[in-house]
Amino acid sequence: MPTATARQSRLRHPLFARIYPKINAYAEAHGAVEHRKELLADTKGCVVEVGAGTGANFPHYPAHVGKVIAVEPEPRLRALATRAAADSSILVEVHEGRAENLPVADGSVDGVVVSLVLCSIADVEGALAEAARVLRPGGRLYFYEHIRSADPRFARKQRRINIVWPLLGGGCNLDRDSERAIKDAEFTIEQARHFDFLVNGRTTPSSPCALGVARRPEG
């Protein structure tokens, strides 16, 4: 089981960590709660949540989840997740760690959850390889990610804004094709729903989203 070194685990976005709870509360007021519930409805057994943030997903795990191993590298967000874990109706363990080097044994979990996180990971390929490593045969990857728009004009707008967006958004990239990255990592996408996240009826640069489930690579 790989152990993340202090250098690998240390990740600080102090400004973003301060404003993210307000961003999340705003998103949840406009539909994100329902998206989280949909994402987690079929999770079961032991689940790793990568980039748990404030722990916003914790209230929405179903009763048949036995344990959630939540990994969050940003110290301020991890502290908030730890508080949320204490209020959870299911067992949640919050750990320092990175998506590219999970503190979890090979083939030991039933599910891995990535929720609005692949956009900000430096090594997406490595993170998805780690997800495959820790999943048991037949395990599932549950993903809820904003993605590059299929509309060429909107995608160009995302690329322009993305020049500065990562600096303000904790490393978030608007123009990443996270669903394609999942396929390239040899996960089999079993279902995926694409939609625009509307705020007061309007799209935002991060509004194209994909929500779905993928099966662990064979072998």
Short mmCIF file of C-alpha atoms in Angstrom, two decimals:
data_model
loop_
_atom_site.label_atom_id
_atom_site.label_comp_id
_atom_site.label_asym_id
_atom_site.label_seq_id
_atom_site.Cartn_x
_atom_site.Cartn_y
_atom_site.Cartn_z
CA MET A 1 0.00 0.00 0.00
CA PRO A 2 1.64 3.28 -1.03
CA THR A 3 2.12 5.91 1.66
CA ALA A 4 2.03 9.53 0.53
CA THR A 5 5.03 11.52 1.63
CA ALA A 6 4.57 14.89 3.29
CA ARG A 7 5.77 16.57 0.10
CA GLN A 8 3.31 14.66 -2.06
CA SER A 9 0.37 15.26 0.28
CA ARG A 10 0.91 18.98 0.95
CA LEU A 11 -1.46 21.08 -1.08
CA ARG A 12 -2.68 24.50 -0.03
CA HIS A 13 -5.18 26.80 -1.68
CA PRO A 14 -5.94 29.13 1.25
CA LEU A 15 -8.03 31.69 -0.65
CA PHE A 16 -10.05 29.07 -2.50
CA ALA A 17 -10.52 27.04 0.70
CA ARG A 18 -12.01 30.11 2.39
CA ILE A 19 -14.50 30.92 -0.37
CA TYR A 20 -15.38 27.37 -1.47
CA PRO A 21 -17.95 26.74 1.31
CA LYS A 22 -19.93 29.74 0.04
CA ILE A 23 -19.59 28.58 -3.57
CA ASN A 24 -20.81 25.12 -2.58
CA ALA A 25 -23.75 26.51 -0.60
CA TYR A 26 -24.78 28.57 -3.63
CA ALA A 27 -24.49 25.55 -5.94
CA GLU A 28 -26.51 23.38 -3.56
CA ALA A 29 -29.26 26.01 -3.49
CA HIS A 30 -29.45 25.65 -7.29
CA GLY A 31 -29.57 21.87 -7.62
CA ALA A 32 -26.25 20.38 -6.52
CA VAL A 33 -27.87 18.52 -3.60
CA GLU A 34 -29.99 16.53 -6.04
CA HIS A 35 -26.92 15.82 -8.18
CA ARG A 36 -25.02 14.50 -5.15
CA LYS A 37 -27.91 12.26 -4.18
CA GLU A 38 -28.12 10.89 -7.72
CA LEU A 39 -24.36 10.31 -7.81
CA LEU A 40 -24.27 8.32 -4.57
CA ALA A 41 -27.59 6.45 -4.71
CA ASP A 42 -26.07 3.11 -5.74
CA THR A 43 -22.84 3.24 -3.74
CA LYS A 44 -22.34 0.38 -1.29
CA GLY A 45 -19.80 -1.35 0.92
CA CYS A 46 -16.50 0.46 1.42
CA VAL A 47 -16.06 3.63 -0.64
CA VAL A 48 -13.12 5.97 -1.21
CA GLU A 49 -14.05 9.58 -1.86
CA VAL A 50 -11.26 11.45 -3.61
CA GLY A 51 -11.03 15.18 -2.91
CA ALA A 52 -13.79 15.24 -0.31
CA GLY A 53 -13.62 19.02 0.11
CA THR A 54 -15.90 20.17 2.91
CA GLY A 55 -17.62 16.80 3.17
CA ALA A 56 -20.69 17.97 1.26
CA ASN A 57 -21.34 14.43 -0.01
CA PHE A 58 -21.34 12.79 3.42
CA PRO A 59 -25.07 13.33 4.25
CA HIS A 60 -26.09 11.73 0.96
CA TYR A 61 -24.45 8.31 1.19
CA PRO A 62 -27.10 5.58 1.51
CA ALA A 63 -27.37 3.36 4.57
CA HIS A 64 -25.89 0.33 2.76
CA VAL A 65 -22.48 2.06 2.59
CA GLY A 66 -20.45 0.54 5.40
CA LYS A 67 -17.57 3.03 5.41
CA VAL A 68 -16.31 6.05 3.51
CA ILE A 69 -12.57 6.71 3.35
CA ALA A 70 -12.44 10.39 2.49
CA VAL A 71 -9.17 11.81 1.14
CA GLU A 72 -8.57 15.58 1.08
CA PRO A 73 -5.15 17.26 0.70
CA GLU A 74 -6.11 20.89 1.46
CA PRO A 75 -5.81 21.49 5.24
CA ARG A 76 -8.67 23.97 5.72
CA LEU A 77 -11.08 21.91 3.65
CA ARG A 78 -9.96 18.72 5.39
CA ALA A 79 -10.79 20.28 8.76
CA LEU A 80 -14.29 21.08 7.53
CA ALA A 81 -14.66 17.53 6.20
CA THR A 82 -13.61 16.15 9.58
CA ARG A 83 -16.38 18.14 11.27
CA ALA A 84 -18.89 16.92 8.69
CA ALA A 85 -17.76 13.32 9.26
CA ALA A 86 -18.56 13.63 12.96
CA ASP A 87 -22.17 14.43 12.06
CA SER A 88 -22.54 11.67 9.46
CA SER A 89 -24.96 8.79 10.02
CA ILE A 90 -22.43 6.41 8.47
CA LEU A 91 -18.78 5.81 9.32
CA VAL A 92 -16.52 8.34 7.59
CA GLU A 93 -12.74 8.42 8.02
CA VAL A 94 -11.04 11.59 6.77
CA HIS A 95 -7.40 11.29 5.68
CA GLU A 96 -4.74 13.58 4.30
CA GLY A 97 -3.69 12.37 0.87
CA ARG A 98 -3.60 12.92 -2.86
CA ALA A 99 -5.63 11.35 -5.65
CA GLU A 100 -2.39 10.22 -7.30
CA ASN A 101 -1.27 8.29 -4.20
CA LEU A 102 -4.21 7.03 -2.16
CA PRO A 103 -3.55 5.67 1.36
CA VAL A 104 -5.59 2.55 0.58
CA ALA A 105 -4.60 -1.07 -0.10
CA ASP A 106 -4.85 -2.70 -3.53
CA GLY A 107 -8.27 -4.10 -4.42
CA SER A 108 -9.80 -3.16 -1.08
CA VAL A 109 -12.85 -1.00 -1.87
CA ASP A 110 -16.15 -1.37 -3.67
CA GLY A 111 -16.39 2.14 -5.03
CA VAL A 112 -14.42 5.30 -5.73
CA VAL A 113 -16.19 8.66 -5.87
CA VAL A 114 -14.82 11.67 -7.76
CA SER A 115 -17.07 14.67 -7.37
CA LEU A 116 -16.03 17.95 -9.05
CA VAL A 117 -12.40 17.00 -8.55
CA LEU A 118 -10.85 15.63 -11.78
CA CYS A 119 -10.79 19.19 -13.12
CA SER A 120 -8.21 20.21 -10.53
CA ILE A 121 -5.91 17.17 -10.30
CA ALA A 122 -2.47 17.68 -11.80
CA ASP A 123 -2.06 14.05 -12.91
CA VAL A 124 -5.49 12.82 -14.01
CA GLU A 125 -4.06 9.69 -15.60
CA GLY A 126 -2.25 8.81 -12.36
CA ALA A 127 -5.35 9.52 -10.27
CA LEU A 128 -7.52 7.22 -12.38
CA ALA A 129 -4.84 4.52 -12.27
CA GLU A 130 -4.95 4.79 -8.47
CA ALA A 131 -8.73 4.48 -8.52
CA ALA A 132 -8.40 1.29 -10.57
CA ARG A 133 -5.72 -0.01 -8.21
CA VAL A 134 -7.78 0.31 -5.04
CA LEU A 135 -11.03 -1.04 -6.54
CA ARG A 136 -11.98 -4.66 -6.13
CA PRO A 137 -12.81 -6.63 -9.32
CA GLY A 138 -16.25 -5.43 -10.35
CA GLY A 139 -15.81 -2.17 -8.41
CA ARG A 140 -17.26 1.07 -9.71
CA LEU A 141 -16.09 4.64 -10.26
CA TYR A 142 -18.83 7.19 -9.55
CA PHE A 143 -18.20 10.55 -11.21
CA TYR A 144 -19.83 13.98 -11.16
CA GLU A 145 -17.69 16.42 -13.12
CA HIS A 146 -18.04 19.57 -15.13
CA ILE A 147 -16.64 19.01 -18.60
CA ARG A 148 -15.61 20.78 -21.77
CA SER A 149 -18.69 21.83 -23.71
CA ALA A 150 -19.69 20.00 -26.88
CA ASP A 151 -20.72 23.37 -28.29
CA PRO A 152 -17.61 24.73 -30.09
CA ARG A 153 -18.46 28.36 -29.33
CA PHE A 154 -19.02 27.70 -25.63
CA ALA A 155 -15.86 25.56 -25.52
CA ARG A 156 -13.86 28.49 -26.94
CA LYS A 157 -15.30 30.69 -24.20
CA GLN A 158 -14.21 28.11 -21.61
CA ARG A 159 -10.68 28.06 -23.04
CA ARG A 160 -10.42 31.86 -22.89
CA ILE A 161 -11.65 32.07 -19.30
CA ASN A 162 -9.44 29.14 -18.33
CA ILE A 163 -6.37 31.38 -18.69
CA VAL A 164 -7.13 32.82 -15.24
CA TRP A 165 -9.76 30.44 -13.83
CA PRO A 166 -7.33 27.89 -12.30
CA LEU A 167 -5.66 30.68 -10.31
CA LEU A 168 -8.97 31.62 -8.71
CA GLY A 169 -10.55 28.17 -8.52
CA GLY A 170 -8.00 26.09 -6.65
CA GLY A 171 -6.49 24.67 -9.83
CA CYS A 172 -9.83 23.93 -11.50
CA ASN A 173 -9.69 23.68 -15.32
CA LEU A 174 -12.84 24.47 -17.26
CA ASP A 175 -11.84 22.83 -20.53
CA ARG A 176 -10.87 19.36 -19.34
CA ASP A 177 -12.63 16.40 -20.94
CA SER A 178 -12.82 14.32 -17.76
CA GLU A 179 -15.20 11.76 -19.23
CA ARG A 180 -12.76 11.07 -22.08
CA ALA A 181 -9.97 10.68 -19.50
CA ILE A 182 -12.05 8.04 -17.71
CA LYS A 183 -12.49 6.13 -20.96
CA ASP A 184 -8.80 6.49 -21.81
CA ALA A 185 -7.99 4.93 -18.41
CA GLU A 186 -9.89 1.85 -19.67
CA PHE A 187 -12.86 2.21 -17.37
CA THR A 188 -16.11 1.09 -19.00
CA ILE A 189 -18.74 3.78 -18.65
CA GLU A 190 -22.00 2.00 -17.84
CA GLN A 191 -24.16 5.10 -17.71
CA ALA A 192 -23.66 8.83 -17.98
CA ARG A 193 -25.99 11.79 -17.98
CA HIS A 194 -24.96 15.09 -19.53
CA PHE A 195 -26.61 18.33 -18.53
CA ASP A 196 -26.08 22.05 -18.11
CA PHE A 197 -25.96 23.25 -14.52
CA LEU A 198 -28.20 26.29 -14.70
CA VAL A 199 -28.10 29.14 -12.19
CA ASN A 200 -31.26 31.23 -12.37
CA GLY A 201 -31.87 29.74 -15.80
CA ARG A 202 -28.45 30.65 -17.18
CA THR A 203 -25.35 28.66 -18.04
CA THR A 204 -22.01 29.40 -16.44
CA PRO A 205 -18.50 28.56 -17.76
CA SER A 206 -18.52 25.43 -15.57
CA SER A 207 -22.09 24.41 -16.36
CA PRO A 208 -21.65 21.46 -18.80
CA CYS A 209 -21.62 18.42 -16.49
CA ALA A 210 -21.38 14.64 -16.70
CA LEU A 211 -22.72 12.38 -13.96
CA GLY A 212 -22.35 8.62 -14.20
CA VAL A 213 -20.86 5.28 -13.25
CA ALA A 214 -17.92 3.39 -14.76
CA ARG A 215 -16.71 -0.17 -14.17
CA ARG A 216 -13.15 -0.90 -13.11
CA PRO A 217 -10.77 -1.93 -15.92
CA GLU A 218 -10.40 -5.68 -16.37
CA GLY A 219 -7.16 -7.36 -15.41
#
